[in-house]
Coordinates of C-alpha atoms and ligand atoms in Angstrom, one line a residue:
M1 CA 31.5 37.6 47.6
D2 CA 30.7 33.9 47.7
E3 CA 27.2 34.8 48.9
L4 CA 26.7 37.2 46.0
H5 CA 27.9 34.6 43.5
H6 CA 25.4 32.1 44.8
D7 CA 22.6 34.5 44.4
Q8 CA 23.5 35.2 40.8
I9 CA 23.4 31.5 39.9
A10 CA 20.1 31.0 41.7
K11 CA 18.6 33.9 39.7
W12 CA 19.7 32.4 36.4
E13 CA 18.5 29.0 37.5
R14 CA 15.0 30.4 38.2
R15 CA 15.0 32.1 34.8
W16 CA 15.8 28.8 33.1
I17 CA 13.2 26.9 35.0
A18 CA 10.6 29.5 34.2
G19 CA 11.6 29.5 30.5
S20 CA 11.4 25.7 30.2
G21 CA 8.1 25.7 32.1
L22 CA 6.7 28.3 29.7
M23 CA 7.8 26.2 26.7
S24 CA 6.1 23.0 28.1
L25 CA 3.0 25.1 28.6
I26 CA 3.1 26.3 25.0
F27 CA 3.4 22.7 23.8
V28 CA 0.5 21.5 25.9
I29 CA -1.6 24.5 24.6
L30 CA -0.7 23.7 21.0
I31 CA -1.6 20.0 21.4
A32 CA -4.9 21.0 23.1
F33 CA -5.7 23.5 20.4
N34 CA -5.1 20.8 17.7
L35 CA -7.2 18.3 19.5
A36 CA -10.0 20.8 19.9
T37 CA -10.0 22.0 16.2
E38 CA -8.9 18.9 14.3
G39 CA -9.9 16.1 16.7
G40 CA -7.6 13.3 17.7
H41 CA -6.8 10.7 15.2
I42 CA -4.4 8.5 17.0
A43 CA -4.5 5.0 15.6
A44 CA -5.3 2.2 18.0
V45 CA -3.8 -1.3 17.5
A46 CA -6.8 -3.6 16.9
A47 CA -4.9 -6.9 16.5
R48 CA -1.4 -8.3 16.4
G49 CA -0.2 -11.5 14.7
T50 CA 1.7 -12.6 11.7
P51 CA 0.9 -10.7 8.5
E52 CA -0.6 -13.9 7.1
T53 CA -3.0 -14.4 10.0
L54 CA -4.0 -10.7 9.9
L55 CA -4.5 -10.7 6.1
S56 CA -6.7 -13.8 6.4
Q57 CA -9.2 -11.9 8.6
Q58 CA -12.6 -11.1 7.1
I59 CA -11.9 -7.3 7.0
F60 CA -9.0 -7.8 4.6
A61 CA -10.6 -10.5 2.4
E62 CA -11.8 -7.8 0.0
P63 CA -9.9 -4.6 0.9
G64 CA -11.8 -1.4 0.3
L65 CA -14.9 0.3 1.4
R66 CA -18.0 -1.2 3.0
I67 CA -21.0 0.8 4.0
T68 CA -21.9 -0.4 7.5
G69 CA -24.9 1.9 8.3
P70 CA -26.4 5.3 7.7
G71 CA -23.4 7.7 7.6
Q72 CA -21.0 4.9 8.6
A73 CA -18.4 3.0 6.6
Q74 CA -15.4 0.8 7.0
V75 CA -12.3 1.0 4.8
S76 CA -9.6 -1.6 4.9
I77 CA -6.3 -1.0 3.2
V78 CA -3.3 -3.3 2.8
A79 CA 0.1 -1.6 2.3
Q80 CA 2.7 -3.6 0.5
A81 CA 5.9 -3.0 -1.6
F82 CA 5.0 -0.7 -3.4
N83 CA 1.4 0.1 -3.4
F84 CA -1.8 0.4 -1.4
V85 CA -4.5 -2.2 -2.0
P86 CA -6.9 -0.8 -3.2
E87 CA -5.1 2.1 -4.8
R88 CA -8.3 4.1 -5.3
I89 CA -11.2 4.2 -2.9
R90 CA -14.4 6.1 -3.3
I91 CA -15.9 7.4 -0.1
P92 CA -19.1 9.3 0.4
V93 CA -18.7 12.7 2.1
D94 CA -19.9 13.2 5.7
T95 CA -19.5 9.6 6.5
E96 CA -17.7 8.4 9.6
V97 CA -15.1 6.1 8.2
T98 CA -13.3 3.5 10.3
F99 CA -10.0 2.8 8.6
Y100 CA -8.2 -0.6 9.1
L101 CA -4.6 -0.7 7.9
T102 CA -2.0 -3.4 7.9
S103 CA 1.1 -4.2 6.0
R104 CA 1.9 -7.4 4.0
D105 CA 5.7 -7.0 4.2
V106 CA 7.7 -4.2 5.7
I107 CA 6.9 -1.0 7.6
H108 CA 5.1 1.6 5.4
G109 CA 3.6 4.9 6.1
W110 CA 0.1 6.0 5.3
Q111 CA -0.5 9.7 5.1
V112 CA -3.5 11.4 3.5
V113 CA -2.4 14.7 2.2
N114 CA -4.3 17.8 3.6
T115 CA -5.7 15.8 6.5
N116 CA -4.1 14.8 9.8
L117 CA -4.4 11.1 8.9
N118 CA -0.9 9.8 9.3
V119 CA -0.2 6.2 10.5
E120 CA 2.8 4.0 10.6
V121 CA 1.6 0.7 9.0
I122 CA 3.4 -2.2 10.7
P123 CA 3.4 -5.8 9.5
G124 CA 1.8 -7.9 12.2
E125 CA -0.5 -5.1 13.4
I126 CA -3.9 -3.8 12.4
S127 CA -4.1 0.0 13.0
V128 CA -7.6 1.4 13.4
L129 CA -8.7 5.1 13.3
R130 CA -11.8 7.0 12.5
Y131 CA -12.2 10.0 10.2
T132 CA -15.0 11.9 8.6
F133 CA -14.3 13.7 5.3
T134 CA -16.5 16.9 5.3
R135 CA -15.5 18.1 1.8
P136 CA -15.6 16.3 -1.5
G137 CA -12.4 16.1 -3.4
T138 CA -9.5 13.8 -4.3
Y139 CA -7.1 13.2 -1.5
L140 CA -3.7 11.7 -2.2
M141 CA -2.5 8.8 -0.1
V142 CA 1.3 8.5 0.2
C143 CA 3.7 6.2 1.9
N144 CA 6.0 8.4 4.0
Q145 CA 8.3 5.6 5.4
Y146 CA 11.1 4.6 3.2
C147 CA 10.3 1.0 2.3
G148 CA 12.5 0.1 -0.6
V149 CA 13.4 1.0 -4.2
G150 CA 9.8 1.6 -5.3
H151 CA 8.9 3.7 -2.2
Q152 CA 8.5 7.0 -4.1
N153 CA 5.9 5.4 -6.4
M154 CA 3.8 4.2 -3.5
L155 CA 0.7 6.4 -3.9
G156 CA -3.0 6.1 -4.0
Q157 CA -6.2 8.2 -4.0
L158 CA -9.2 8.6 -1.8
E159 CA -12.0 10.1 -3.8
V160 CA -14.5 11.8 -1.5
V161 CA -17.8 12.2 -3.4
T162 CA -21.3 13.5 -2.6
A163 CA -23.9 11.0 -1.5
S164 CA -25.7 11.2 -4.8
D165 CA -22.5 10.7 -6.8
F166 CA -21.6 7.8 -4.6
A167 CA -24.9 6.1 -5.3
R168 CA -24.7 6.7 -9.0
V169 CA -21.1 5.4 -9.3
E170 CA -22.0 2.3 -7.3
D171 CA -24.8 1.5 -9.7
D172 CA -22.5 2.0 -12.7
A173 CA -19.9 -0.4 -11.0
M174 CA -22.6 -3.0 -10.7
V175 CA -23.4 -2.8 -14.4
A176 CA -19.9 -2.6 -15.7
D177 CA -18.1 -5.1 -13.5
V178 CA -15.8 -6.2 -16.3
L179 CA -12.3 -7.3 -15.7
D180 CA -10.0 -4.9 -17.3
G181 CA -6.4 -6.2 -17.5
A182 CA -5.1 -2.7 -18.2
Q183 CA -6.7 -1.4 -15.0
L184 CA -5.4 -4.3 -13.0
Y185 CA -1.9 -3.7 -14.4
A186 CA -2.1 0.0 -13.6
A187 CA -3.2 -0.8 -10.0
N188 CA -0.8 -3.6 -9.2
C189 CA 2.1 -3.8 -11.5
A190 CA 2.8 -0.4 -13.0
S191 CA 4.5 1.1 -9.9
C192 CA 7.4 -1.3 -10.3
H193 CA 7.4 -2.4 -13.9
G194 CA 6.4 1.0 -15.3
P195 CA 3.1 2.0 -17.0
G196 CA 4.2 0.6 -20.3
G197 CA 6.1 -2.4 -18.9
A198 CA 9.6 -1.0 -19.7
G199 CA 10.8 -1.8 -16.1
I200 CA 13.5 0.1 -14.3
A201 CA 17.0 -0.9 -15.2
G202 CA 18.7 -2.8 -12.5
A203 CA 15.7 -2.8 -10.2
F204 CA 12.6 -4.2 -12.0
P205 CA 12.8 -6.2 -15.2
P206 CA 10.9 -5.1 -18.3
L207 CA 7.7 -6.9 -19.2
A208 CA 6.9 -5.5 -22.6
G209 CA 8.0 -8.1 -25.1
H210 CA 9.8 -10.1 -22.5
A211 CA 6.7 -11.6 -20.9
A212 CA 5.4 -12.8 -24.2
E213 CA 8.7 -14.5 -24.9
L214 CA 8.5 -16.2 -21.4
A215 CA 4.9 -17.3 -22.2
E216 CA 6.2 -19.0 -25.3
R217 CA 8.7 -21.0 -23.2
S218 CA 6.5 -21.7 -20.2
R219 CA 3.0 -20.5 -19.6
P220 CA 2.9 -22.1 -16.1
Y221 CA 6.1 -20.2 -15.1
L222 CA 4.5 -16.9 -15.9
I223 CA 1.4 -17.8 -13.9
D224 CA 3.4 -19.1 -11.0
S225 CA 5.5 -16.0 -10.8
L226 CA 2.3 -14.0 -10.2
L227 CA 0.7 -16.6 -7.8
Y228 CA 3.7 -17.2 -5.7
G229 CA 6.1 -14.3 -6.4
L230 CA 9.7 -14.5 -7.2
Q231 CA 12.8 -13.8 -5.2
G232 CA 16.5 -14.1 -6.1
Q233 CA 18.9 -13.3 -8.9
I234 CA 17.7 -13.4 -12.5
V235 CA 19.1 -12.2 -15.7
V236 CA 16.8 -10.5 -18.2
R237 CA 18.3 -9.4 -21.5
G238 CA 21.8 -9.3 -20.2
T239 CA 20.8 -7.3 -17.1
T240 CA 21.0 -8.8 -13.6
Y241 CA 18.1 -8.3 -11.3
N242 CA 18.0 -9.2 -7.6
G243 CA 14.6 -8.0 -6.4
V244 CA 11.5 -9.2 -4.8
M245 CA 8.4 -9.8 -6.8
P246 CA 5.5 -10.1 -4.3
A247 CA 2.9 -12.9 -4.7
W248 CA -0.4 -11.8 -6.2
G249 CA -2.3 -14.9 -5.1
Q250 CA -5.0 -12.6 -3.6
L251 CA -6.1 -11.8 -7.1
S252 CA -8.8 -14.2 -8.5
D253 CA -8.0 -16.6 -11.4
D254 CA -9.9 -14.4 -13.7
E255 CA -8.0 -11.3 -12.6
I256 CA -4.6 -13.1 -13.0
A257 CA -5.6 -14.3 -16.5
A258 CA -6.8 -10.7 -17.4
V259 CA -3.6 -9.0 -16.2
L260 CA -1.4 -11.6 -18.0
N261 CA -3.3 -11.0 -21.2
H262 CA -2.6 -7.3 -20.8
I263 CA 1.1 -7.9 -20.1
V264 CA 1.7 -10.2 -23.1
E265 CA 0.0 -7.7 -25.3
L266 CA 2.6 -5.0 -24.4
G267 CA 4.8 -6.4 -27.1
G268 CA 6.6 -9.5 -28.3
P269 CA 5.3 -12.6 -30.0
T270 CA 1.5 -13.2 -30.2
V271 CA 0.4 -15.4 -27.3
E272 CA -2.8 -17.4 -27.0
P273 CA -5.0 -15.7 -24.3
F274 CA -4.6 -17.0 -20.8
E275 CA -7.8 -18.5 -19.3
A276 CA -8.9 -18.7 -15.6
D277 CA -8.8 -22.5 -15.5
E278 CA -5.2 -22.4 -16.6
V279 CA -4.5 -20.2 -13.5
A280 CA -6.7 -22.4 -11.3
A281 CA -4.5 -25.4 -12.3
E282 CA -1.4 -23.7 -10.9
R283 CA -3.0 -22.8 -7.6
G284 CA -2.6 -25.1 -4.7
K285 CA 1.0 -25.9 -5.5
G286 CA 1.8 -23.9 -2.4
W287 CA 5.1 -22.8 -3.8
S288 CA 7.5 -20.3 -2.3
P289 CA 9.2 -17.5 -4.3
A290 CA 12.4 -19.6 -4.2
D291 CA 10.5 -22.6 -5.8
V292 CA 9.5 -20.2 -8.6
L293 CA 13.1 -19.2 -9.0
E294 CA 14.2 -22.8 -9.3
F295 CA 11.4 -23.5 -11.8
R296 CA 12.6 -20.5 -13.8
R297 CA 16.1 -22.0 -13.9
Q298 CA 14.7 -25.2 -15.4
V299 CA 12.3 -23.8 -17.9
I300 CA 13.7 -20.4 -18.9
N301 CA 17.1 -20.8 -20.3
Q302 CA 18.7 -17.5 -19.3
Ligands
LIG1 CU1 5.9 2.0 1.4 CU2 7.5 3.7 1.4

């Protein structure tokens, strides 16, 4: 009787072992099949350090696309709350692209829809991976790691174009390299403050009308909040906000002036246009977001 019982158990054990062995085999075959048909796109870590040291590297000085040779390009992207810099990148088709990604603040995700590009973007690391787009089209970039209140708005686009379209657009860009405050706003500010500057109640203060009022009280404050960011509790029109405004010091003096001019035109009193040298004068203070908050308490009587 005991003997028989033991045999029964051994039989079931063999079945379970065979079953799990088969499952492992199927997984290995699936992975091998994917690698063979799609290729492996596992990101390597190219460098580690603080976000500041990584962002000061040459490759991130001007994020975006660089053609490095025939059929070869580099694309660098900075992920930050809550957008990708740059938000739109034009890439020629059939070009082997080496992507360099890093985060300015918290962990983000970078997924390119309809491809197998999917990387966790970690502050203090540069992730590198290669990919060749073989079909023109617009590919959506999304952040797929929850990173804060604006996470769902963290989107971007890769525009894959034919070689001739790419050449033509590059020429156009050379000719029309004008600073467009509205475009800068759409790329950098709209994901939190809204396309028309209405803000999000309780999360991001409104800019339409309010920014122009602030400019009347203190133009340097408005510039400083862009250059150095702002962190801590503020009250805008009776609503308390306790968010984080990232610093936008990576924008040039001209760009900051252009985007401020767009913002003060969203409503409110008429403001004399901001000039680049006015922004330049505020640079070099080396302020922290907390310093800006303190300055706000002094000059803006909220
Ligand atoms: Cu960045 Cu979610």
